[in-house]
Tab-separated table of C-alpha atoms and ligand atoms in Angstrom:
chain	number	residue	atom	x	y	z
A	1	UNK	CA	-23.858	-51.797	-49.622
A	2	UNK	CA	-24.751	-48.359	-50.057
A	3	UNK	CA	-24.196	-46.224	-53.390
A	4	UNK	CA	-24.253	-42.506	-54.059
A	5	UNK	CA	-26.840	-40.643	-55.589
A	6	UNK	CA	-24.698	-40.341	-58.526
A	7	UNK	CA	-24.410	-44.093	-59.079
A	8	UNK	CA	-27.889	-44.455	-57.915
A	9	UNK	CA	-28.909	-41.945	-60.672
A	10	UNK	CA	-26.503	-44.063	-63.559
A	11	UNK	CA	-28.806	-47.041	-62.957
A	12	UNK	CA	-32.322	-44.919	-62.897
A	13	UNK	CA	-30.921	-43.995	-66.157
A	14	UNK	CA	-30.181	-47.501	-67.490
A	15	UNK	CA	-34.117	-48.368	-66.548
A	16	UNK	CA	-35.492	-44.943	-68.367
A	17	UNK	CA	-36.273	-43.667	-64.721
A	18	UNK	CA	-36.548	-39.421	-65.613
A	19	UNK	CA	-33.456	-37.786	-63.503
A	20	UNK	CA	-31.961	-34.571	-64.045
A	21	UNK	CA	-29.383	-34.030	-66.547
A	22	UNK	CA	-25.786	-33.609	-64.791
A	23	UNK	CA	-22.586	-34.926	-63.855
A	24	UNK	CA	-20.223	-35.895	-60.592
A	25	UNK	CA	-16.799	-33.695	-59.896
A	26	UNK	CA	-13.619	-33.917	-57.780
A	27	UNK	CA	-12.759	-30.185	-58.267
A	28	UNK	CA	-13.956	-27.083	-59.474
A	29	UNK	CA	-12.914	-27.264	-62.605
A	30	UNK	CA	-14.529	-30.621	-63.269
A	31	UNK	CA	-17.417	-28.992	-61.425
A	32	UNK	CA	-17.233	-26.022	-64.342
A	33	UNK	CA	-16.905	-28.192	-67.171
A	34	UNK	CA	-20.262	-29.853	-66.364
A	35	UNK	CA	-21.837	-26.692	-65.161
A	36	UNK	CA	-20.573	-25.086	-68.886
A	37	UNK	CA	-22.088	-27.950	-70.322
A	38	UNK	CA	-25.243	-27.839	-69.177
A	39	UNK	CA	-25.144	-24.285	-69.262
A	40	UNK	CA	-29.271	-23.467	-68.351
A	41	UNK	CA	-28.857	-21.944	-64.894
A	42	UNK	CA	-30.102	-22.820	-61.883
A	43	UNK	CA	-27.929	-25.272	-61.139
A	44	UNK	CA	-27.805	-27.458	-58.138
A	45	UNK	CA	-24.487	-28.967	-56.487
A	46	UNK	CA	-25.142	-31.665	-54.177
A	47	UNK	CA	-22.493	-33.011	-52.000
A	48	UNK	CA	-22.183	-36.811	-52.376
A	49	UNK	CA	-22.150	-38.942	-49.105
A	50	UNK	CA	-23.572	-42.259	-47.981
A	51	UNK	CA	-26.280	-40.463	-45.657
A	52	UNK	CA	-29.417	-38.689	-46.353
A	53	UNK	CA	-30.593	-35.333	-44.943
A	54	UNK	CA	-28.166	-33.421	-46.513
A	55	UNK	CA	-30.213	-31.047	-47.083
A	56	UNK	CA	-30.777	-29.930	-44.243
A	57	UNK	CA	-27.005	-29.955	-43.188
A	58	UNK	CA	-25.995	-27.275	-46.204
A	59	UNK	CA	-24.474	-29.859	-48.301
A	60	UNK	CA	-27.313	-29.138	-51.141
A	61	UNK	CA	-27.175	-25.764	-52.430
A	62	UNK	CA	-29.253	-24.022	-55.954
A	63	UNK	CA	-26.900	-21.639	-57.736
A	64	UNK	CA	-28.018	-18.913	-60.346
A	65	UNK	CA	-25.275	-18.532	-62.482
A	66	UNK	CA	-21.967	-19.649	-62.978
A	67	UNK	CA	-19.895	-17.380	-60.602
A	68	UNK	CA	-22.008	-18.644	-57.659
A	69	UNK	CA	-21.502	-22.559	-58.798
A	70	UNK	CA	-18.059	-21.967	-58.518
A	71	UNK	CA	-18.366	-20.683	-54.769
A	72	UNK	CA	-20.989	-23.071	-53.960
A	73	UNK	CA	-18.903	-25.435	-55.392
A	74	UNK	CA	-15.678	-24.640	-53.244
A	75	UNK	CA	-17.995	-24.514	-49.745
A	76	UNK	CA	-19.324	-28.092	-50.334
A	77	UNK	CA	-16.462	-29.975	-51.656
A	78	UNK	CA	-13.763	-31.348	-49.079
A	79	UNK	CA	-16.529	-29.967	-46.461
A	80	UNK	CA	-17.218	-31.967	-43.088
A	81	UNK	CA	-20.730	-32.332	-43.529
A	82	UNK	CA	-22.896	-33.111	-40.406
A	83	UNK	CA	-26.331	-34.089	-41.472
A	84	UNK	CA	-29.091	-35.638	-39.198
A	85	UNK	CA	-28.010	-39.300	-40.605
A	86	UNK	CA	-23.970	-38.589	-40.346
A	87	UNK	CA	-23.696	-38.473	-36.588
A	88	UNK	CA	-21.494	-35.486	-35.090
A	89	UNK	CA	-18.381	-36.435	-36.492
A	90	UNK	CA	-19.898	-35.927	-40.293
A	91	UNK	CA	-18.545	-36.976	-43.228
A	92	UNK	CA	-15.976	-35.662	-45.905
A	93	UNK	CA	-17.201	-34.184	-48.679
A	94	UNK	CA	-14.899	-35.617	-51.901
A	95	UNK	CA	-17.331	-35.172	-54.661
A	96	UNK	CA	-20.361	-33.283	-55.563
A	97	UNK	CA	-22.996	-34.013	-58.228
A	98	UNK	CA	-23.996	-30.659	-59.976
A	99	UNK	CA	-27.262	-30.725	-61.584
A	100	UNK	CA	-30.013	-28.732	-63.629
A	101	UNK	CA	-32.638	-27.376	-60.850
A	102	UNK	CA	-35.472	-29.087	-60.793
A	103	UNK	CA	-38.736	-26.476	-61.175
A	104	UNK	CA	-40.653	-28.484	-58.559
A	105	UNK	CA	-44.410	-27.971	-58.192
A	106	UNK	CA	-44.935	-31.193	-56.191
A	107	UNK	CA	-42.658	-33.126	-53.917
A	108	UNK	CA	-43.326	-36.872	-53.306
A	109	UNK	CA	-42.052	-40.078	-51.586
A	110	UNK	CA	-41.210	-43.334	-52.924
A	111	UNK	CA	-39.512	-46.384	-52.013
A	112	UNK	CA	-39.500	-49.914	-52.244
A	113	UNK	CA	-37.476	-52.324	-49.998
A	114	UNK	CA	-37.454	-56.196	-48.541
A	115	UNK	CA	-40.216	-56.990	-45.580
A	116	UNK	CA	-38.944	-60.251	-43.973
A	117	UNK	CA	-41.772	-60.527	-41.977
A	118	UNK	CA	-43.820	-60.921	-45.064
A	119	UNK	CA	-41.005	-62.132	-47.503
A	120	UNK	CA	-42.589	-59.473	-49.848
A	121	UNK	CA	-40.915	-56.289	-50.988
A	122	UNK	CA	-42.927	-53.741	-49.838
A	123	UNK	CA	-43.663	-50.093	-52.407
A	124	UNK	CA	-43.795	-47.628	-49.773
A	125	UNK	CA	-45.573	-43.913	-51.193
A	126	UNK	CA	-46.445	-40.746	-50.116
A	127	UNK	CA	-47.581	-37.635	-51.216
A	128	UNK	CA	-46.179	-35.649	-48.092
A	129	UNK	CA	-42.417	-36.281	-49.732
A	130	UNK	CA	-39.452	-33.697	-49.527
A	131	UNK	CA	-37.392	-33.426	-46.500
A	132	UNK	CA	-39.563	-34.057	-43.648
A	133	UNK	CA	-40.730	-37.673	-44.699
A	134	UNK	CA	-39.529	-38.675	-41.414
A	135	UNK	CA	-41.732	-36.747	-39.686
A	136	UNK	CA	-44.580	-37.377	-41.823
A	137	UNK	CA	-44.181	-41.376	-41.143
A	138	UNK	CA	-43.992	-40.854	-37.069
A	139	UNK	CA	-46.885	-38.080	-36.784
A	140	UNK	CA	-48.816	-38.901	-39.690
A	141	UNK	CA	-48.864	-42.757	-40.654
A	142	UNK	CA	-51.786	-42.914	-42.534
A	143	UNK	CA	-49.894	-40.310	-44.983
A	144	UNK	CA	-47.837	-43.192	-46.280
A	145	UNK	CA	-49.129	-45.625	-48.768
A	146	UNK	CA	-47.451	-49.304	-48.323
A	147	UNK	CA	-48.506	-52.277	-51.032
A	148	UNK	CA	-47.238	-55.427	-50.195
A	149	UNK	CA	-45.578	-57.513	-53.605
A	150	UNK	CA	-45.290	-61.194	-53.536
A	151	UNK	CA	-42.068	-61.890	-55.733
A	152	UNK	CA	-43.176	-64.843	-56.890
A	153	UNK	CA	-45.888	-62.639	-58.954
A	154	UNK	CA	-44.251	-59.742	-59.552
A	155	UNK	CA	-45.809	-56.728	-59.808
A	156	UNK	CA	-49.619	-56.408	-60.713
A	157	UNK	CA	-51.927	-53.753	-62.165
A	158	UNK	CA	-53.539	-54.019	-58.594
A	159	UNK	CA	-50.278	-53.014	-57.011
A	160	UNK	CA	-50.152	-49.820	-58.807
A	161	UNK	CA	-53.880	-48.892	-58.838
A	162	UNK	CA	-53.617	-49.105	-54.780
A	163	UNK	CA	-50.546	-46.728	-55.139
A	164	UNK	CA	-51.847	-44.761	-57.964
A	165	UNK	CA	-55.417	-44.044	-56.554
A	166	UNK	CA	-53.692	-43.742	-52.612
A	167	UNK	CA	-51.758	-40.687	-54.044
A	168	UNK	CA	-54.692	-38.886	-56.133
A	169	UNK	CA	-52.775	-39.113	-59.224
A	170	UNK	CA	-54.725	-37.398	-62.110
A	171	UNK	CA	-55.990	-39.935	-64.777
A	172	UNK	CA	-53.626	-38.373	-67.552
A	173	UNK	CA	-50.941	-38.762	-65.410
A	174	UNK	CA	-51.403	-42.503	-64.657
A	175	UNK	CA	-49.446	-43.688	-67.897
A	176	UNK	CA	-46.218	-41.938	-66.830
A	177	UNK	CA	-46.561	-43.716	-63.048
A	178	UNK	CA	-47.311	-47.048	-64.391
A	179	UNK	CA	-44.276	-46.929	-66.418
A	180	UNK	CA	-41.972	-45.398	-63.787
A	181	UNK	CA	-43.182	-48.171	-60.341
A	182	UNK	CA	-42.692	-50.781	-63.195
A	183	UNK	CA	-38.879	-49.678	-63.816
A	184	UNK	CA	-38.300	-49.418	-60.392
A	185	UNK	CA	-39.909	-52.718	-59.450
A	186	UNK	CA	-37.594	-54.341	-62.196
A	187	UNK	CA	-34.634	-52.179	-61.105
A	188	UNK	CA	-35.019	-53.444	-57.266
A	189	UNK	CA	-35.174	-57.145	-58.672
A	190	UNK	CA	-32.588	-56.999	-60.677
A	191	UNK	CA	-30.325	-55.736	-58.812
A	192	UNK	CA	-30.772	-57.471	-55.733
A	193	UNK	CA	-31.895	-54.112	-54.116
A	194	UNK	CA	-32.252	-53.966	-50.079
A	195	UNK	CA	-33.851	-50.095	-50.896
A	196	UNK	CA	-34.928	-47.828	-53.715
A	197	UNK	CA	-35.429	-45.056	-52.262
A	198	UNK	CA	-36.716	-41.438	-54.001
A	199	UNK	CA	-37.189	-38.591	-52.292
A	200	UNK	CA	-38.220	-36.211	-53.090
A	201	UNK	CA	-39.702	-37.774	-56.821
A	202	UNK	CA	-40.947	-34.289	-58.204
A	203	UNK	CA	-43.710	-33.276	-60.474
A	204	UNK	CA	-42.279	-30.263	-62.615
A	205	UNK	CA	-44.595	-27.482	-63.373
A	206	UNK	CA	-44.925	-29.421	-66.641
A	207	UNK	CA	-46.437	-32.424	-65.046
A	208	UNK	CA	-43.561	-34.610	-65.705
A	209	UNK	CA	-42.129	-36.779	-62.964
A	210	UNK	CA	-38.624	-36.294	-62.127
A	211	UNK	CA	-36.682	-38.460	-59.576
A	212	UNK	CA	-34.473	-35.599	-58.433
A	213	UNK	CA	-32.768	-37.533	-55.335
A	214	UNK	CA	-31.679	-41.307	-55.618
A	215	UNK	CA	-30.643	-43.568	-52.652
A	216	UNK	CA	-29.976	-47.486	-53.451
A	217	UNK	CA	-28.489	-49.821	-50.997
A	218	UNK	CA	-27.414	-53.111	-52.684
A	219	UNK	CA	-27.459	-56.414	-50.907
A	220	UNK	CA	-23.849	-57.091	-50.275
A	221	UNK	CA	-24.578	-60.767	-50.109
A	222	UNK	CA	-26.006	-60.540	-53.431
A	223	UNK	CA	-22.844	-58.531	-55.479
A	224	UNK	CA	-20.979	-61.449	-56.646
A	225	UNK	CA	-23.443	-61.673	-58.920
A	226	UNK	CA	-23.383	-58.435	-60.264
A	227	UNK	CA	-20.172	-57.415	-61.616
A	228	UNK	CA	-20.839	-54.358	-63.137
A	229	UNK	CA	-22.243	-53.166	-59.621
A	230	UNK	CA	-18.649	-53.997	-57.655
A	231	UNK	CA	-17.381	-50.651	-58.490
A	232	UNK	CA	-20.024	-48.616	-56.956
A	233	UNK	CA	-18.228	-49.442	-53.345
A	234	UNK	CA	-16.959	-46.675	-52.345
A	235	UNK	CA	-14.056	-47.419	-49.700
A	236	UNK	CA	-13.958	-43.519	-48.484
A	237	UNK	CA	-17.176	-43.917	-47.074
A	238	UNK	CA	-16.984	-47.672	-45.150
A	239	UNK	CA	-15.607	-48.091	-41.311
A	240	UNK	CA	-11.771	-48.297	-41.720
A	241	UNK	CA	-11.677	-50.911	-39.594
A	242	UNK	CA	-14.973	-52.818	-41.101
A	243	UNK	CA	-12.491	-52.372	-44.328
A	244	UNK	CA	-9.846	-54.025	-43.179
A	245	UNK	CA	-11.561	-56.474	-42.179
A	246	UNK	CA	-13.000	-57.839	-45.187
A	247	UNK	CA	-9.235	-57.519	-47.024
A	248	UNK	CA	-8.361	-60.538	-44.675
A	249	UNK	CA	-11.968	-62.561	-44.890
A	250	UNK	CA	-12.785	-61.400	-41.396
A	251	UNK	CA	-16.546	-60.754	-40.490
A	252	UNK	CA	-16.409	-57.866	-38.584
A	253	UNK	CA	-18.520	-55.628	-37.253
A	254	UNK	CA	-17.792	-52.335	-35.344
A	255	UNK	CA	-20.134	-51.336	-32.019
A	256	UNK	CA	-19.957	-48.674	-29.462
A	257	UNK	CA	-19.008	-50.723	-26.642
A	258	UNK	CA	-15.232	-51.212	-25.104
A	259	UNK	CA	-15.002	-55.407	-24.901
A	260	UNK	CA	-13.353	-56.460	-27.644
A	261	UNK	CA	-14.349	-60.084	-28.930
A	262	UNK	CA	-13.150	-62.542	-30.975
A	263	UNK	CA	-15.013	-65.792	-31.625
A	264	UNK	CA	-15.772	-68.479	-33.969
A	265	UNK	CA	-18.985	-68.947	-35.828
A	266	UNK	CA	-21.545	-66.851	-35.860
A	267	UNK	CA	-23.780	-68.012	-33.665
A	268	UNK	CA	-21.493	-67.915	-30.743
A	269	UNK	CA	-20.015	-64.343	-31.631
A	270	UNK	CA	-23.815	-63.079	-30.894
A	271	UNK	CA	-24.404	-65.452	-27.828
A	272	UNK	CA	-20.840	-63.849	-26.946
A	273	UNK	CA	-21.959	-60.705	-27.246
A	274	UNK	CA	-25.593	-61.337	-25.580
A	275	UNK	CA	-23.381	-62.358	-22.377
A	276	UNK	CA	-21.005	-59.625	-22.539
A	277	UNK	CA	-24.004	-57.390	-22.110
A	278	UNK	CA	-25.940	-59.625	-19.631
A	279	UNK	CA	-22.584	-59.074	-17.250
A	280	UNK	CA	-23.565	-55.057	-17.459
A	281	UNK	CA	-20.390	-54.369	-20.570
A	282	UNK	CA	-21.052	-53.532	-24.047
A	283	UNK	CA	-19.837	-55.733	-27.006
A	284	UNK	CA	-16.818	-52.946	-29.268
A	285	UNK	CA	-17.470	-55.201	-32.333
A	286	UNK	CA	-18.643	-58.396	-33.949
A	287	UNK	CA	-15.784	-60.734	-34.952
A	288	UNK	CA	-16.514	-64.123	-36.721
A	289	UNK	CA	-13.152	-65.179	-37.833
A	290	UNK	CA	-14.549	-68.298	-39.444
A	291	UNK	CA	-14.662	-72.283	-38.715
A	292	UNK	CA	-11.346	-72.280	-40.961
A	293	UNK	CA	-9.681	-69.452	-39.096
A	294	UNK	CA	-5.874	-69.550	-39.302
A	295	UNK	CA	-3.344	-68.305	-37.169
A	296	UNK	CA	-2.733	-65.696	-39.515
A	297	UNK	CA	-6.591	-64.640	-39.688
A	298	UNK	CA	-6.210	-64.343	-35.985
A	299	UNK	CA	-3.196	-62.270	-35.703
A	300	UNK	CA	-5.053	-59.928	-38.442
A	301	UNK	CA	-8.004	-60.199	-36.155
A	302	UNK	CA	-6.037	-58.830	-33.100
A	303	UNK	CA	-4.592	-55.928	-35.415
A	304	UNK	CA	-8.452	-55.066	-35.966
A	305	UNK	CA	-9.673	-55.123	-32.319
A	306	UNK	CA	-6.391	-53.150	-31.010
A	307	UNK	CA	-6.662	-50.567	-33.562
A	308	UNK	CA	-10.137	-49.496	-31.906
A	309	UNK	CA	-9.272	-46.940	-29.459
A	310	UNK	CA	-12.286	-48.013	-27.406
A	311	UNK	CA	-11.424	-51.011	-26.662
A	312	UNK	CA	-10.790	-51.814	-22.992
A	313	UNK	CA	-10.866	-55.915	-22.449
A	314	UNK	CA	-10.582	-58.364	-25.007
A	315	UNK	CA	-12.694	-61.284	-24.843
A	316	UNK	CA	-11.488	-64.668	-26.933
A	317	UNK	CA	-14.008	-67.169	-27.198
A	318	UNK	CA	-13.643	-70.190	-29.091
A	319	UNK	CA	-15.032	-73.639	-29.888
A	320	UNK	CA	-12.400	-75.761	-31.426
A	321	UNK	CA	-13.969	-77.402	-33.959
A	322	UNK	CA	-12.407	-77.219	-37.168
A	323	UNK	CA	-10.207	-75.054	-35.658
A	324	UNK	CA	-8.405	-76.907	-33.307
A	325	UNK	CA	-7.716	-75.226	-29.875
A	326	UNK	CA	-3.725	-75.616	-30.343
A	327	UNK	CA	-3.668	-73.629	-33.621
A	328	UNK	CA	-5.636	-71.279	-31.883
A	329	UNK	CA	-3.807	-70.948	-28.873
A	330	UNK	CA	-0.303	-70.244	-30.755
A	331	UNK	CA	-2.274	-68.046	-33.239
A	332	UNK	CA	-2.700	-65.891	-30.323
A	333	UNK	CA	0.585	-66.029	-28.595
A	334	UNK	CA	2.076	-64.760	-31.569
A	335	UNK	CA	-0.568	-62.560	-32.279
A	336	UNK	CA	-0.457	-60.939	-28.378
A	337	UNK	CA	3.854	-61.136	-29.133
A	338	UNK	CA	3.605	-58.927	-32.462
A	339	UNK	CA	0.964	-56.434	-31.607
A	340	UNK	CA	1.902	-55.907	-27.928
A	341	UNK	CA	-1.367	-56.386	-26.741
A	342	UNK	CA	-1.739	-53.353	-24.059
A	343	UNK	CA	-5.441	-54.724	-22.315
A	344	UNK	CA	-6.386	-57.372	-20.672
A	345	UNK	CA	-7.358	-60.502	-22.718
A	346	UNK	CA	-9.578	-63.217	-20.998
A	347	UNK	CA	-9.383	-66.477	-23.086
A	348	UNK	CA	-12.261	-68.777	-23.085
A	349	UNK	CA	-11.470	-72.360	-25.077
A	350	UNK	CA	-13.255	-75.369	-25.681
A	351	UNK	CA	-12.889	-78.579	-27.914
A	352	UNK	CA	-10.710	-80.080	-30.072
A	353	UNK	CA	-6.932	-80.364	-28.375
A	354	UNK	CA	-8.322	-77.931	-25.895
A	355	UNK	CA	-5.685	-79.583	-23.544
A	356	UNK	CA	-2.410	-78.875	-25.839
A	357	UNK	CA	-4.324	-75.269	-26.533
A	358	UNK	CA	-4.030	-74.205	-22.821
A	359	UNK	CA	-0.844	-75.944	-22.366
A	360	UNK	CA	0.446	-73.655	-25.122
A	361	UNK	CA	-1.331	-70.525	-23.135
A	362	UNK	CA	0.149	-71.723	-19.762
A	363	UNK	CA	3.469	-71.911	-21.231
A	364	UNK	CA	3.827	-68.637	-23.188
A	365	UNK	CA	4.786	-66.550	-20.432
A	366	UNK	CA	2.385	-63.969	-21.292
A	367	UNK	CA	-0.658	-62.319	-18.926
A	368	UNK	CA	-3.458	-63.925	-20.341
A	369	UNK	CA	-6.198	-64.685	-18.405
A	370	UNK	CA	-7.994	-68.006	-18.828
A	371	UNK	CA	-11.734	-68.778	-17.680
A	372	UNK	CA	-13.294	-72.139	-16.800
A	373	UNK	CA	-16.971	-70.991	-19.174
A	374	UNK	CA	-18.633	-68.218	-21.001
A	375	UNK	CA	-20.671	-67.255	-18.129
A	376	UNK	CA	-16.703	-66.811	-15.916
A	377	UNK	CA	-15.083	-64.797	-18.766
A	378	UNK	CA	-17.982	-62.166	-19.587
A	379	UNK	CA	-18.083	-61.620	-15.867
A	380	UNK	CA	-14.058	-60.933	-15.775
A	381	UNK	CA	-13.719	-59.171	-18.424
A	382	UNK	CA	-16.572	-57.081	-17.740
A	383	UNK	CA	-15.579	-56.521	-14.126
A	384	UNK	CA	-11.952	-55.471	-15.904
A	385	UNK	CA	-13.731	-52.578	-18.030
A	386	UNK	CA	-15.457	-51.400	-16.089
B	1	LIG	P1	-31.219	-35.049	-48.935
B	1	LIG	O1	-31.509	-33.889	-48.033
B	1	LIG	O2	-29.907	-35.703	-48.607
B	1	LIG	O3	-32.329	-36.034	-48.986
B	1	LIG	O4	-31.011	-34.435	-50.413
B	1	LIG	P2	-32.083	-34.120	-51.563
B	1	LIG	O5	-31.500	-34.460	-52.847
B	1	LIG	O6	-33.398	-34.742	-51.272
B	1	LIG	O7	-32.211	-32.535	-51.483
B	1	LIG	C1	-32.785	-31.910	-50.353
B	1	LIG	C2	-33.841	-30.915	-50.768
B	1	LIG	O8	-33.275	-29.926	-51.598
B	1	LIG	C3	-34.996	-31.522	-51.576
B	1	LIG	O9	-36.016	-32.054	-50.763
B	1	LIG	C4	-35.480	-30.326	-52.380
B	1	LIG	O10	-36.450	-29.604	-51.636
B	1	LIG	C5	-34.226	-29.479	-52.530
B	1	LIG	N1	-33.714	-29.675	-53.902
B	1	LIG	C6	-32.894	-30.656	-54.322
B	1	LIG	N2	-32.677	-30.569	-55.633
B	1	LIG	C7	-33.406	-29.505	-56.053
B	1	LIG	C8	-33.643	-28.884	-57.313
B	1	LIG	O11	-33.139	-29.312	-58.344
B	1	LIG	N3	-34.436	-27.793	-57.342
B	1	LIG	C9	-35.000	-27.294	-56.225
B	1	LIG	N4	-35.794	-26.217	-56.317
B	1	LIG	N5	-34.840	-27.851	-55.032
B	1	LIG	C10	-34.049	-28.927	-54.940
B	2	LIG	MN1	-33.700	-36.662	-50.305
């Protein structure tokens, strides 16, 4: 799950990580209240969205005094920003974060996330940070600094020599790094963390370090252990539909393509979706509704796929296992019934009371088409997209 910078900056706070000093607004007046605050001009207001590079799409602008926060302010907020990372539609501005500038006489890079490879979390540095990191990494590898930690031993004084002495950080400035890779080390742990991620981490003309952007993802699997953490989701910024879907229990994942899907288990929703592409169509989603799926789950399942504009074909495909082929079968007759189900849906069914299941199909006087294997209904609902 991602956070904003905002939140991201709360818990850099919480581990003594230096950030600037500031606040997050809905309006311009909250925005002025902070801002008055503060009051030590420049300011920066920084528009708050679950992607990076807004920099570089306007949605991070310095303001001198108070009269140009206030227009700054009113430019970025309720903005559609389009940013490298957002994609062309962009993404709504509802809050900024306005901050004390940062007088920056160095930018770096830092982040740490998960390697599964290695199972180790990997401390990724650089000294080419700021906003062209990406750039740095693809034309200039050996730029970036990566230390491998085993979890099981935690960080070392090895770890952060390698980073330390990689970067050409000065000897009196060695105390301050220690101290900050430490907090973010334990931060990442304790968290459950799947990325830390700061960019650019400044030296000030001072020599202090100062994390000036933030950018945590938490492991979603991990947040039911971490209840103070639950109300960083932010809702505004999550696929509708992907929303939805998790009100009802539903794993569900949104794709480009135009077959819908709708399948049992895991395993066979990707095989599903390996052999929707291996008959030349593209998978619209991932949809696991469970071993214990009920009727219900599958009627809210339906309401998911229709609602995706893109969808063409819908492609059932289920092994009745613990859910038994007839409750399945009248889930969806129901389910086609109430949603008025406008493509065609090819219905592949094996296992448990598979023979009352297509009975049920047969008998609901509705266009469904039925296929004899996996292999039969990729190829016909491909061939119906297309
Ligand atoms: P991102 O583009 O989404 O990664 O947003 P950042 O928070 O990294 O801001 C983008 C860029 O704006 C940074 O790389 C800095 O160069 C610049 N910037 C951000 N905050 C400040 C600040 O306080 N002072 C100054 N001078 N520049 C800033
Ligand atoms: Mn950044």
């Amino acid at each position: 799950m991602k956070i904003h910078e905002y939140q991201a900056k709360e818990l850099f706070r919480r581990y003594a990580i230096p950030v600037p000093e500031g606040g997050v607004a809905a309006t311009v007046a909250e925005a002025l209240a902070i801002a008055d605050e503060i009051n030590a001009y420049p300011l920066v207001v920084k528009a708050q969205i679950h992607a990076g590079g807004r920099g570089k799409g306007g949605g991070v602008k310095l303001a001198a005094d108070r009269e140009e926060l206030q227009q700054k302010t009113c430019e970025i907020l309720g903005m559609t920003l389009v940013t490298p990372q957002t994609g062309p539609e962009g993404r709504l501005v509802q809050k900024v974060l306005i901050e004390q500038a940062a007088d920056i006489s160095r930018e770096l890079y830092l982040s740490l996330l998960p390697d599964r490879a290695t199972a180790t979390i990997v401390i990724m540095a650089s000294s080419a940070g700021g906003m062209d990191i990406e750039h740095t990494a693809a034309t200039m590898p050996d730029k970036i600094i990566k230390v491998s930690v085993n979890p099981l031993q935690g960080l070392q004084p090895h770890h952060i020599r390698r980073i330390l002495f990689g970067l050409g950080i000065a000897p009196d400035m060695m105390k301050q790094w220690s101290a900050l890779l430490a907090a973010l080390y334990r931060l990442f742990v304790e968290n459950d963390c799947a990325l830390v991620e700061i960019n650019p981490l400044v030296v000030a003309g001072s020599g202090s370090l100062l994390a000036v952007d933030a950018k945590i993802e938490l492991d979603a699997n991990a947040l039911f252990r971490h209840a103070d953490l639950q109300k960083y989701r932010d809702v505004n910024e999550e696929d509708p539909f992907e929303a939805k879907a998790r009100e009802y229990n539903l794993n569900y994942i949104r794709l480009s393509g135009n077959v819908g899907n709708m399948v049992n288990g895991a395993g066979l929703a990707m095989a599903t979706m390996d052999i929707i592409k291996q008959a030349g169509a593209e998978p619209a989603n991932f949809l696991d509704v469970g071993g214990g799926a009920t009727a219900a789950m599958v009627e809210k399942g339906f309401e998911i796929i229709l609602s995706d504009p893109n969808v063409r074909g819908i492609f059932i495909n289920i092994f009745g296992g613990i859910l038994r082929c007839d409750v399945l079968a009248s889930g969806i007759v129901e389910a086609v019934k109430k949603c008025s189900v406008t493509v065609p849906l090819v219905i592949r069914m094996e296992g448990t009371n598979v023979e009352q299941g297509r009975k049920i199909l047969a008998d609901s006087g509705l266009q469904l088409i039925t296929a004899v294997d996996m292999a039969d209904a990729a190829a016909k609902v491909a061939e119906m997209v297309a």
